[in-house]
Amino acid sequence: MAAASDVKVLGMWSCPYVNRAQLALCIKSIEYEFIEENTLKKSDMLLKHNPVHKKIPVLIHGDKSVCESCIIVEYIADAFDTGPRILPSDAYDRALARFWAAYIDDKWYPLVKVLRQSGDKEERKSLVQKLFEGLILLEEAFIGCSKGMAYFGGDSIGYLDIILGSCLACLRVTEKVVGVELMDPTKAPQLAK
Amino acid sequence: MADDLKLLRTWSSPYALRVVHALKIKGLEYETVLEDITRKSASLLEYNPLHKKVPVLLHNGRPVCESLVILEYIDDVYKQPPLLPQDPHEKAMARFWAQFGDDKVMPSTWRVFTSEGKDQEEAIGPLTENLKFLEEQLKGKSFFGGEAIGYVDLAFGWMGNLISILEEIIDLKLVDAEKFPLLSAWINKFSDDPVIKAFWPPRDKMVEKFKAMREHFLKQVP
């Protein structure tokens, strides 16, 4: 069992990508030390452990470091055999989970940040529309992956729940800033639940 | 009963080539369905409705999309020879470098290729920085995967044929053998590997295609 000193997370409390690492460690009941980073003044530790991107989150496990949030979650799933499975047991379901995670990170979630920062009314309208279209796709994905149960991962929180779930806080903030209910239960009832 | 494998791809897609190479390395039989990206087939739209892109691997009728997801899927289902390392940290590093390739190396190469003059000069810096990381990764190794071609090699496979094609078109060295001896050696070794080179698309057609792409992009610049 890893001691808390063996596992560190470099991050910021408010960053959804960091939250993914924390969620995964929590599911696996792994204690860890959280080291708060100031992204305006990056620490030597961050620059040492992520020289390529110089970004959070970074997971440090003993003398090894892992960067990029989805890769960190998969590492935690692979490296620690405590707690429930994070990735589906079936290879095809794993492929689907990875596919939708890539969609969320490459296409859907980036729109949320652009929306929050946009001051242009027409641009906001167009972004909200795109987000709703994506939400309907994610609703279909949820129905397929959950197989009638509460989570993408079935009866327990899994990989896609972590990837999408970590985005919820920022999604809620954006909803308040823009005045639109993005996680609209009329459009995506299962996801809203 | 034998598995039914089909691969929807185009003649030139480097992403699809990753899957072609992976299937060959695994010794798997499959049917190729060639797509025309200007006239996408009903099958492609059915099996990849979200992105409408190749490659799509159909395994017993079930689609898997996105080339790196497909590589992991193939590696999960058909274990030998392994493409990804078994060790969790080494596996994480393989995924990291593959993603770096798609997020940074490919776009920075493309920026140099689709620009000219001062814009091109400015684009060279970021590409050089990215290539330095790859050079570092090859220290003490024949391939990114170690002694055999693996997941990261396949992820960077596009460099095996495309770098020299792009260099010929723009008359500019992108991967200088003096600055990047290990990466240059890797490009040669990878592209000459019998499993890999059997599937390179025709070079003259590639030169023609990418020349046209460069001209198209240069016209877009205000």
Tab-separated table of C-alpha atoms in Angstrom:
chain	number	residue	atom	x	y	z
A	1	MET	CA	0.000	0.000	0.000
A	2	ALA	CA	1.419	3.389	-0.958
A	3	ALA	CA	2.192	5.702	1.947
A	4	ALA	CA	0.977	9.294	1.643
A	5	SER	CA	4.563	10.435	1.182
A	6	ASP	CA	4.931	8.106	-1.827
A	7	VAL	CA	2.211	9.840	-3.796
A	8	LYS	CA	1.992	13.543	-4.502
A	9	VAL	CA	-0.276	15.587	-6.704
A	10	LEU	CA	0.944	18.924	-7.987
A	11	GLY	CA	-2.066	21.041	-8.797
A	12	MET	CA	-4.535	23.783	-8.018
A	13	TRP	CA	-7.691	23.245	-5.976
A	14	SER	CA	-9.908	24.709	-8.680
A	15	CYS	CA	-8.524	22.924	-11.729
A	16	PRO	CA	-10.839	20.192	-13.102
A	17	TYR	CA	-7.915	18.313	-14.635
A	18	VAL	CA	-6.281	18.140	-11.195
A	19	ASN	CA	-9.583	17.028	-9.658
A	20	ARG	CA	-9.487	13.994	-11.968
A	21	ALA	CA	-6.285	12.762	-10.352
A	22	GLN	CA	-7.713	13.376	-6.906
A	23	LEU	CA	-10.967	11.563	-7.693
A	24	ALA	CA	-9.120	8.541	-9.018
A	25	LEU	CA	-6.824	8.379	-5.966
A	26	CYS	CA	-9.860	8.685	-3.717
A	27	ILE	CA	-11.639	5.811	-5.475
A	28	LYS	CA	-8.523	3.684	-4.993
A	29	SER	CA	-8.232	4.782	-1.337
A	30	ILE	CA	-4.702	6.052	-1.932
A	31	GLU	CA	-3.437	8.698	0.455
A	32	TYR	CA	-1.445	11.457	-1.147
A	33	GLU	CA	0.112	14.805	-0.470
A	34	PHE	CA	-1.434	17.706	-2.355
A	35	ILE	CA	1.009	20.426	-3.331
A	36	GLU	CA	-0.684	23.633	-4.378
A	37	GLU	CA	0.976	25.247	-7.382
A	38	ASN	CA	0.871	28.877	-8.435
A	39	THR	CA	0.598	28.729	-12.221
A	40	LEU	CA	1.813	32.312	-12.486
A	41	LYS	CA	4.993	31.367	-10.669
A	42	LYS	CA	5.713	27.716	-11.452
A	43	SER	CA	7.715	25.821	-8.855
A	44	ASP	CA	11.033	24.092	-9.572
A	45	MET	CA	9.276	20.856	-8.690
A	46	LEU	CA	6.689	21.368	-11.443
A	47	LEU	CA	9.303	22.324	-14.009
A	48	LYS	CA	11.389	19.301	-13.040
A	49	HIS	CA	8.520	16.795	-13.220
A	50	ASN	CA	6.792	18.250	-16.283
A	51	PRO	CA	9.549	19.844	-18.373
A	52	VAL	CA	7.626	19.272	-21.619
A	53	HIS	CA	4.358	21.081	-20.879
A	54	LYS	CA	5.142	22.751	-17.524
A	55	LYS	CA	1.499	22.242	-16.532
A	56	ILE	CA	-0.604	20.738	-13.753
A	57	PRO	CA	-1.644	18.139	-12.810
A	58	VAL	CA	1.454	16.065	-12.209
A	59	LEU	CA	1.273	12.841	-10.258
A	60	ILE	CA	4.485	11.870	-8.495
A	61	HIS	CA	4.641	8.242	-7.341
A	62	GLY	CA	7.919	7.501	-5.617
A	63	ASP	CA	10.580	8.559	-8.106
A	64	LYS	CA	8.235	8.476	-11.098
A	65	SER	CA	6.087	11.259	-12.483
A	66	VAL	CA	3.043	11.088	-14.725
A	67	CYS	CA	1.580	14.047	-16.602
A	68	GLU	CA	-1.677	14.730	-18.487
A	69	SER	CA	-4.872	14.107	-16.556
A	70	CYS	CA	-6.373	11.210	-18.585
A	71	ILE	CA	-3.002	9.447	-18.587
A	72	ILE	CA	-2.740	9.990	-14.814
A	73	VAL	CA	-6.181	8.432	-14.240
A	74	GLU	CA	-5.238	5.391	-16.368
A	75	TYR	CA	-1.941	5.115	-14.484
A	76	ILE	CA	-3.741	5.153	-11.140
A	77	ALA	CA	-6.127	2.474	-12.479
A	78	ASP	CA	-3.136	0.338	-13.579
A	79	ALA	CA	-0.744	0.896	-10.689
A	80	PHE	CA	-3.019	0.462	-7.673
A	81	ASP	CA	-5.132	-2.632	-7.210
A	82	THR	CA	-7.065	-1.337	-4.198
A	83	GLY	CA	-10.692	-0.303	-4.534
A	84	PRO	CA	-13.037	-0.796	-7.475
A	85	ARG	CA	-11.999	-0.898	-11.142
A	86	ILE	CA	-11.808	2.496	-12.822
A	87	LEU	CA	-11.694	1.315	-16.423
A	88	PRO	CA	-14.270	-1.147	-17.782
A	89	SER	CA	-13.249	-4.813	-17.739
A	90	ASP	CA	-14.263	-5.345	-21.383
A	91	ALA	CA	-11.795	-4.210	-24.077
A	92	TYR	CA	-14.483	-2.735	-26.322
A	93	ASP	CA	-16.014	-0.781	-23.429
A	94	ARG	CA	-12.522	0.527	-22.633
A	95	ALA	CA	-12.150	1.710	-26.221
A	96	LEU	CA	-15.502	3.495	-26.004
A	97	ALA	CA	-14.514	5.155	-22.724
A	98	ARG	CA	-11.237	6.397	-24.239
A	99	PHE	CA	-13.049	7.615	-27.362
A	100	TRP	CA	-15.553	9.685	-25.357
A	101	ALA	CA	-12.852	11.020	-23.031
A	102	ALA	CA	-10.978	12.295	-26.105
A	103	TYR	CA	-14.197	13.887	-27.392
A	104	ILE	CA	-14.833	15.627	-24.067
A	105	ASP	CA	-11.281	16.990	-23.852
A	106	ASP	CA	-10.652	17.806	-27.516
A	107	LYS	CA	-14.079	19.052	-28.625
A	108	TRP	CA	-16.702	19.561	-25.937
A	109	TYR	CA	-15.130	20.930	-22.763
A	110	PRO	CA	-12.908	23.536	-24.507
A	111	LEU	CA	-16.150	25.201	-25.676
A	112	VAL	CA	-17.115	25.810	-22.029
A	113	LYS	CA	-14.040	27.949	-21.392
A	114	VAL	CA	-14.469	29.908	-24.626
A	115	LEU	CA	-18.121	30.506	-23.717
A	116	ARG	CA	-17.235	31.744	-20.237
A	117	GLN	CA	-14.722	34.211	-21.650
A	118	SER	CA	-16.759	35.383	-24.618
A	119	GLY	CA	-18.377	38.798	-24.506
A	120	ASP	CA	-20.011	38.511	-27.916
A	121	LYS	CA	-23.744	37.698	-27.803
A	122	GLU	CA	-23.835	35.917	-31.190
A	123	GLU	CA	-20.729	33.909	-30.405
A	124	ARG	CA	-22.196	32.859	-27.048
A	125	LYS	CA	-25.419	31.747	-28.750
A	126	SER	CA	-23.464	29.634	-31.245
A	127	LEU	CA	-21.291	28.085	-28.502
A	128	VAL	CA	-24.311	27.222	-26.350
A	129	GLN	CA	-25.896	25.521	-29.364
A	130	LYS	CA	-22.722	23.486	-29.990
A	131	LEU	CA	-22.552	22.529	-26.324
A	132	PHE	CA	-26.149	21.316	-26.381
A	133	GLU	CA	-25.450	19.243	-29.497
A	134	GLY	CA	-22.479	17.695	-27.720
A	135	LEU	CA	-24.540	17.092	-24.606
A	136	ILE	CA	-27.052	15.043	-26.578
A	137	LEU	CA	-24.178	12.909	-27.906
A	138	LEU	CA	-22.865	12.444	-24.374
A	139	GLU	CA	-26.362	11.485	-23.215
A	140	GLU	CA	-26.428	8.722	-25.863
A	141	ALA	CA	-22.948	7.638	-24.796
A	142	PHE	CA	-24.104	7.531	-21.190
A	143	ILE	CA	-27.111	5.373	-22.023
A	144	GLY	CA	-24.819	2.967	-23.912
A	145	CYS	CA	-22.039	2.847	-21.320
A	146	SER	CA	-24.122	2.797	-18.139
A	147	LYS	CA	-26.305	-0.114	-19.317
A	148	GLY	CA	-29.167	1.170	-17.187
A	149	MET	CA	-27.105	1.882	-14.086
A	150	ALA	CA	-26.223	5.110	-12.311
A	151	TYR	CA	-22.793	5.857	-13.801
A	152	PHE	CA	-20.881	5.640	-17.073
A	153	GLY	CA	-18.898	2.995	-15.197
A	154	GLY	CA	-22.057	1.047	-14.323
A	155	ASP	CA	-22.782	0.721	-10.632
A	156	SER	CA	-19.650	2.569	-9.551
A	157	ILE	CA	-17.829	5.708	-10.650
A	158	GLY	CA	-15.530	4.898	-13.542
A	159	TYR	CA	-13.164	6.549	-15.975
A	160	LEU	CA	-15.704	8.566	-17.942
A	161	ASP	CA	-17.529	9.622	-14.785
A	162	ILE	CA	-14.199	11.041	-13.566
A	163	ILE	CA	-13.392	12.736	-16.882
A	164	LEU	CA	-16.814	14.379	-17.301
A	165	GLY	CA	-17.601	14.734	-13.614
A	166	SER	CA	-14.496	16.838	-12.993
A	167	CYS	CA	-15.810	19.341	-15.525
A	168	LEU	CA	-19.069	19.892	-13.652
A	169	ALA	CA	-17.869	22.572	-11.241
A	170	CYS	CA	-16.588	24.787	-14.058
A	171	LEU	CA	-19.717	23.994	-16.023
A	172	ARG	CA	-21.847	25.283	-13.131
A	173	VAL	CA	-19.748	28.463	-12.893
A	174	THR	CA	-20.146	29.018	-16.626
A	175	GLU	CA	-23.908	28.495	-16.303
A	176	LYS	CA	-24.038	31.300	-13.733
A	177	VAL	CA	-21.794	33.625	-15.783
A	178	VAL	CA	-23.707	33.091	-19.017
A	179	GLY	CA	-27.172	32.566	-17.569
A	180	VAL	CA	-27.887	29.327	-19.438
A	181	GLU	CA	-28.563	25.912	-17.945
A	182	LEU	CA	-26.001	23.899	-19.899
A	183	MET	CA	-26.653	20.576	-18.188
A	184	ASP	CA	-30.261	20.885	-19.317
A	185	PRO	CA	-32.390	18.013	-18.026
A	186	THR	CA	-34.866	18.408	-20.908
A	187	LYS	CA	-32.079	17.762	-23.394
A	188	ALA	CA	-30.071	15.215	-21.406
A	189	PRO	CA	-32.232	13.777	-18.639
A	190	GLN	CA	-29.992	10.826	-17.792
A	191	LEU	CA	-26.846	12.944	-17.627
A	192	ALA	CA	-28.558	15.604	-15.543
A	193	LYS	CA	-29.427	12.875	-13.024
B	1	MET	CA	-14.709	-18.771	-35.320
B	2	ALA	CA	-12.188	-16.304	-36.804
B	3	ASP	CA	-12.674	-12.663	-35.912
B	4	ASP	CA	-14.018	-10.430	-38.611
B	5	LEU	CA	-11.818	-7.348	-38.977
B	6	LYS	CA	-12.393	-4.524	-41.418
B	7	LEU	CA	-10.490	-1.272	-41.676
B	8	LEU	CA	-12.042	1.796	-43.238
B	9	ARG	CA	-9.220	4.013	-44.435
B	10	THR	CA	-8.000	6.264	-47.229
B	11	TRP	CA	-4.965	5.521	-49.402
B	12	SER	CA	-2.849	8.181	-47.695
B	13	SER	CA	-4.078	8.814	-44.145
B	14	PRO	CA	-1.131	8.611	-41.733
B	15	TYR	CA	-3.569	7.896	-38.904
B	16	ALA	CA	-4.953	4.911	-40.770
B	17	LEU	CA	-1.403	3.717	-41.498
B	18	ARG	CA	-0.849	3.383	-37.763
B	19	VAL	CA	-3.606	0.792	-37.682
B	20	VAL	CA	-2.384	-0.934	-40.870
B	21	HIS	CA	1.068	-1.311	-39.314
B	22	ALA	CA	-0.336	-2.480	-35.978
B	23	LEU	CA	-2.491	-5.147	-37.635
B	24	LYS	CA	0.516	-6.348	-39.635
B	25	ILE	CA	2.734	-6.521	-36.547
B	26	LYS	CA	0.046	-8.552	-34.795
B	27	GLY	CA	-0.229	-10.865	-37.825
B	28	LEU	CA	-3.943	-10.190	-38.239
B	29	GLU	CA	-5.980	-10.733	-41.397
B	30	TYR	CA	-8.496	-8.030	-42.245
B	31	GLU	CA	-10.454	-6.510	-45.080
B	32	THR	CA	-9.573	-3.022	-46.297
B	33	VAL	CA	-12.360	-0.651	-47.265
B	34	LEU	CA	-10.906	2.318	-49.124
B	35	GLU	CA	-12.729	5.573	-48.534
B	36	ASP	CA	-12.870	8.699	-50.652
B	37	ILE	CA	-12.839	11.559	-48.175
B	38	THR	CA	-14.559	13.860	-50.660
B	39	ARG	CA	-17.447	11.408	-50.942
B	40	LYS	CA	-17.796	9.655	-47.618
B	41	SER	CA	-19.533	6.323	-47.730
B	42	ALA	CA	-22.718	5.532	-45.876
B	43	SER	CA	-20.700	3.007	-43.847
B	44	LEU	CA	-18.219	5.609	-42.678
B	45	LEU	CA	-20.997	7.974	-41.667
B	46	GLU	CA	-22.776	5.137	-39.878
B	47	TYR	CA	-19.733	3.838	-38.008
B	48	ASN	CA	-18.161	7.209	-37.180
B	49	PRO	CA	-21.103	9.616	-37.044
B	50	LEU	CA	-19.349	11.958	-34.647
B	51	HIS	CA	-16.134	12.698	-36.524
B	52	LYS	CA	-16.926	11.173	-39.939
B	53	LYS	CA	-13.229	10.325	-40.301
B	54	VAL	CA	-10.929	7.420	-40.996
B	55	PRO	CA	-9.607	5.183	-39.653
B	56	VAL	CA	-12.456	3.080	-38.322
B	57	LEU	CA	-11.778	-0.488	-37.276
B	58	LEU	CA	-14.745	-2.822	-37.359
B	59	HIS	CA	-14.323	-5.836	-35.110
B	60	ASN	CA	-17.139	-8.303	-35.635
B	61	GLY	CA	-19.246	-5.384	-36.818
B	62	ARG	CA	-18.495	-3.092	-33.849
B	63	PRO	CA	-16.705	0.166	-34.709
B	64	VAL	CA	-13.666	1.553	-32.923
B	65	CYS	CA	-12.647	5.087	-33.923
B	66	GLU	CA	-9.648	7.369	-33.335
B	67	SER	CA	-6.310	5.835	-34.321
B	68	LEU	CA	-4.623	5.776	-30.905
B	69	VAL	CA	-7.776	4.333	-29.312
B	70	ILE	CA	-7.765	1.675	-32.052
B	71	LEU	CA	-4.096	0.820	-31.350
B	72	GLU	CA	-4.838	0.323	-27.668
B	73	TYR	CA	-7.900	-1.753	-28.511
B	74	ILE	CA	-5.933	-4.018	-30.853
B	75	ASP	CA	-3.246	-4.371	-28.186
B	76	ASP	CA	-5.874	-5.204	-25.541
B	77	VAL	CA	-7.579	-7.894	-27.621
B	78	TYR	CA	-4.565	-9.425	-29.393
B	79	LYS	CA	-1.785	-9.653	-26.873
B	80	GLN	CA	1.216	-10.747	-28.948
B	81	PRO	CA	3.515	-9.156	-29.734
B	82	PRO	CA	2.716	-6.353	-27.280
B	83	LEU	CA	2.694	-2.774	-28.566
B	84	LEU	CA	2.420	-1.072	-25.182
B	85	PRO	CA	4.747	-1.810	-22.253
B	86	GLN	CA	3.344	-3.863	-19.375
B	87	ASP	CA	4.779	-1.704	-16.603
B	88	PRO	CA	2.167	0.933	-15.595
B	89	HIS	CA	4.645	3.826	-15.600
B	90	GLU	CA	6.233	2.858	-18.908
B	91	LYS	CA	2.744	2.509	-20.348
B	92	ALA	CA	1.835	5.986	-19.082
B	93	MET	CA	5.002	7.401	-20.653
B	94	ALA	CA	4.168	5.722	-23.989
B	95	ARG	CA	0.719	7.312	-23.939
B	96	PHE	CA	2.275	10.664	-23.000
B	97	TRP	CA	4.709	10.694	-25.934
B	98	ALA	CA	2.070	9.558	-28.418
B	99	GLN	CA	-0.169	12.404	-27.285
B	100	PHE	CA	2.761	14.829	-27.460
B	101	GLY	CA	3.263	13.774	-31.040
B	102	ASP	CA	-0.327	14.470	-32.020
B	103	ASP	CA	-0.765	17.638	-29.940
B	104	LYS	CA	2.628	19.263	-30.539
B	105	VAL	CA	4.968	17.632	-33.056
B	106	MET	CA	2.464	17.156	-35.862
B	107	PRO	CA	0.937	20.651	-35.642
B	108	SER	CA	4.344	22.334	-35.376
B	109	THR	CA	5.588	20.373	-38.412
B	110	TRP	CA	2.456	21.385	-40.277
B	111	ARG	CA	2.968	25.042	-39.409
B	112	VAL	CA	6.435	25.021	-40.949
B	113	PHE	CA	5.132	23.171	-44.003
B	114	THR	CA	2.156	25.457	-44.632
B	115	SER	CA	3.979	28.761	-44.224
B	116	GLU	CA	6.690	30.685	-46.001
B	117	GLY	CA	9.086	33.548	-45.485
B	118	LYS	CA	9.109	35.112	-42.035
B	119	ASP	CA	6.141	33.010	-40.832
B	120	GLN	CA	8.055	29.857	-41.680
B	121	GLU	CA	11.225	31.075	-39.972
B	122	GLU	CA	9.213	31.753	-36.817
B	123	ALA	CA	7.566	28.334	-37.002
B	124	ILE	CA	10.902	26.497	-37.047
B	125	GLY	CA	11.748	27.354	-33.415
B	126	PRO	CA	8.799	25.520	-31.814
B	127	LEU	CA	9.325	22.502	-34.102
B	128	THR	CA	12.994	22.324	-33.129
B	129	GLU	CA	12.101	22.425	-29.435
B	130	ASN	CA	9.619	19.591	-29.887
B	131	LEU	CA	12.111	17.471	-31.856
B	132	LYS	CA	14.687	17.866	-29.074
B	133	PHE	CA	12.340	16.034	-26.711
B	134	LEU	CA	12.037	13.159	-29.196
B	135	GLU	CA	15.798	13.001	-29.655
B	136	GLU	CA	16.187	12.686	-25.885
B	137	GLN	CA	13.688	9.826	-25.785
B	138	LEU	CA	15.701	7.764	-28.272
B	139	LYS	CA	18.915	7.726	-26.212
B	140	GLY	CA	20.155	4.174	-25.812
B	141	LYS	CA	17.306	2.733	-27.884
B	142	SER	CA	16.757	1.501	-31.443
B	143	PHE	CA	13.099	2.423	-31.358
B	144	PHE	CA	10.892	4.454	-29.022
B	145	GLY	CA	9.547	1.069	-27.904
B	146	GLY	CA	13.041	-0.241	-27.110
B	147	GLU	CA	14.403	-2.999	-29.304
B	148	ALA	CA	11.200	-3.510	-31.256
B	149	ILE	CA	8.624	-1.252	-32.881
B	150	GLY	CA	5.905	-0.354	-30.396
B	151	TYR	CA	3.008	1.973	-29.776
B	152	VAL	CA	5.026	5.199	-29.751
B	153	ASP	CA	6.875	4.245	-32.939
B	154	LEU	CA	3.538	3.662	-34.651
B	155	ALA	CA	2.216	6.962	-33.283
B	156	PHE	CA	5.203	8.743	-34.862
B	157	GLY	CA	5.091	6.540	-37.920
B	158	TRP	CA	3.894	9.425	-40.077
B	159	MET	CA	7.409	10.858	-39.829
B	160	GLY	CA	8.741	7.724	-41.518
B	161	ASN	CA	7.532	8.726	-44.957
B	162	LEU	CA	6.069	12.189	-44.597
B	163	ILE	CA	9.103	14.096	-43.301
B	164	SER	CA	11.178	13.468	-46.419
B	165	ILE	CA	8.179	14.261	-48.637
B	166	LEU	CA	7.544	17.585	-46.893
B	167	GLU	CA	11.270	18.404	-46.951
B	168	GLU	CA	11.377	17.786	-50.706
B	169	ILE	CA	8.391	20.067	-51.330
B	170	ILE	CA	9.581	23.024	-49.252
B	171	ASP	CA	13.302	22.402	-49.909
B	172	LEU	CA	14.038	22.685	-46.214
B	173	LYS	CA	15.464	20.170	-43.751
B	174	LEU	CA	12.928	19.538	-40.991
B	175	VAL	CA	14.893	16.807	-39.205
B	176	ASP	CA	18.553	17.650	-39.661
B	177	ALA	CA	20.758	14.560	-39.197
B	178	GLU	CA	23.468	16.655	-37.550
B	179	LYS	CA	21.152	18.246	-35.008
B	180	PHE	CA	18.988	15.144	-34.525
B	181	PRO	CA	21.186	12.086	-35.246
B	182	LEU	CA	19.055	9.642	-33.231
B	183	LEU	CA	15.757	10.842	-34.656
B	184	SER	CA	17.145	10.756	-38.219
B	185	ALA	CA	18.437	7.227	-37.641
B	186	TRP	CA	15.045	6.224	-36.241
B	187	ILE	CA	13.236	7.636	-39.277
B	188	ASN	CA	15.478	5.571	-41.575
B	189	LYS	CA	15.279	2.389	-39.514
B	190	PHE	CA	11.521	2.625	-39.037
B	191	SER	CA	10.708	3.442	-42.649
B	192	ASP	CA	12.966	0.645	-43.941
B	193	ASP	CA	11.544	-1.998	-41.656
B	194	PRO	CA	10.000	-4.685	-43.922
B	195	VAL	CA	6.719	-4.721	-41.982
B	196	ILE	CA	6.415	-0.942	-42.283
B	197	LYS	CA	7.663	-0.158	-45.758
B	198	ALA	CA	5.369	-2.624	-47.498
B	199	PHE	CA	2.486	-0.243	-46.811
B	200	TRP	CA	3.869	3.173	-47.639
B	201	PRO	CA	1.541	4.878	-50.112
B	202	PRO	CA	3.064	5.775	-53.530
B	203	ARG	CA	5.560	8.574	-53.007
B	204	ASP	CA	4.823	10.467	-56.218
B	205	LYS	CA	1.118	10.591	-55.369
B	206	MET	CA	1.960	11.799	-51.859
B	207	VAL	CA	4.237	14.569	-53.184
B	208	GLU	CA	1.467	15.695	-55.535
B	209	LYS	CA	-1.132	15.633	-52.793
B	210	PHE	CA	0.907	17.519	-50.227
B	211	LYS	CA	2.133	20.056	-52.759
B	212	ALA	CA	-1.493	20.874	-53.512
B	213	MET	CA	-2.250	21.114	-49.790
B	214	ARG	CA	0.601	23.556	-49.227
B	215	GLU	CA	-0.567	25.714	-52.122
B	216	HIS	CA	-4.083	25.683	-50.752
B	217	PHE	CA	-2.921	26.803	-47.299
B	218	LEU	CA	-0.637	29.520	-48.655
B	219	LYS	CA	-3.591	30.982	-50.572
B	220	GLN	CA	-5.589	31.212	-47.314
B	221	VAL	CA	-3.089	33.524	-45.627
B	222	PRO	CA	-4.406	37.129	-45.651
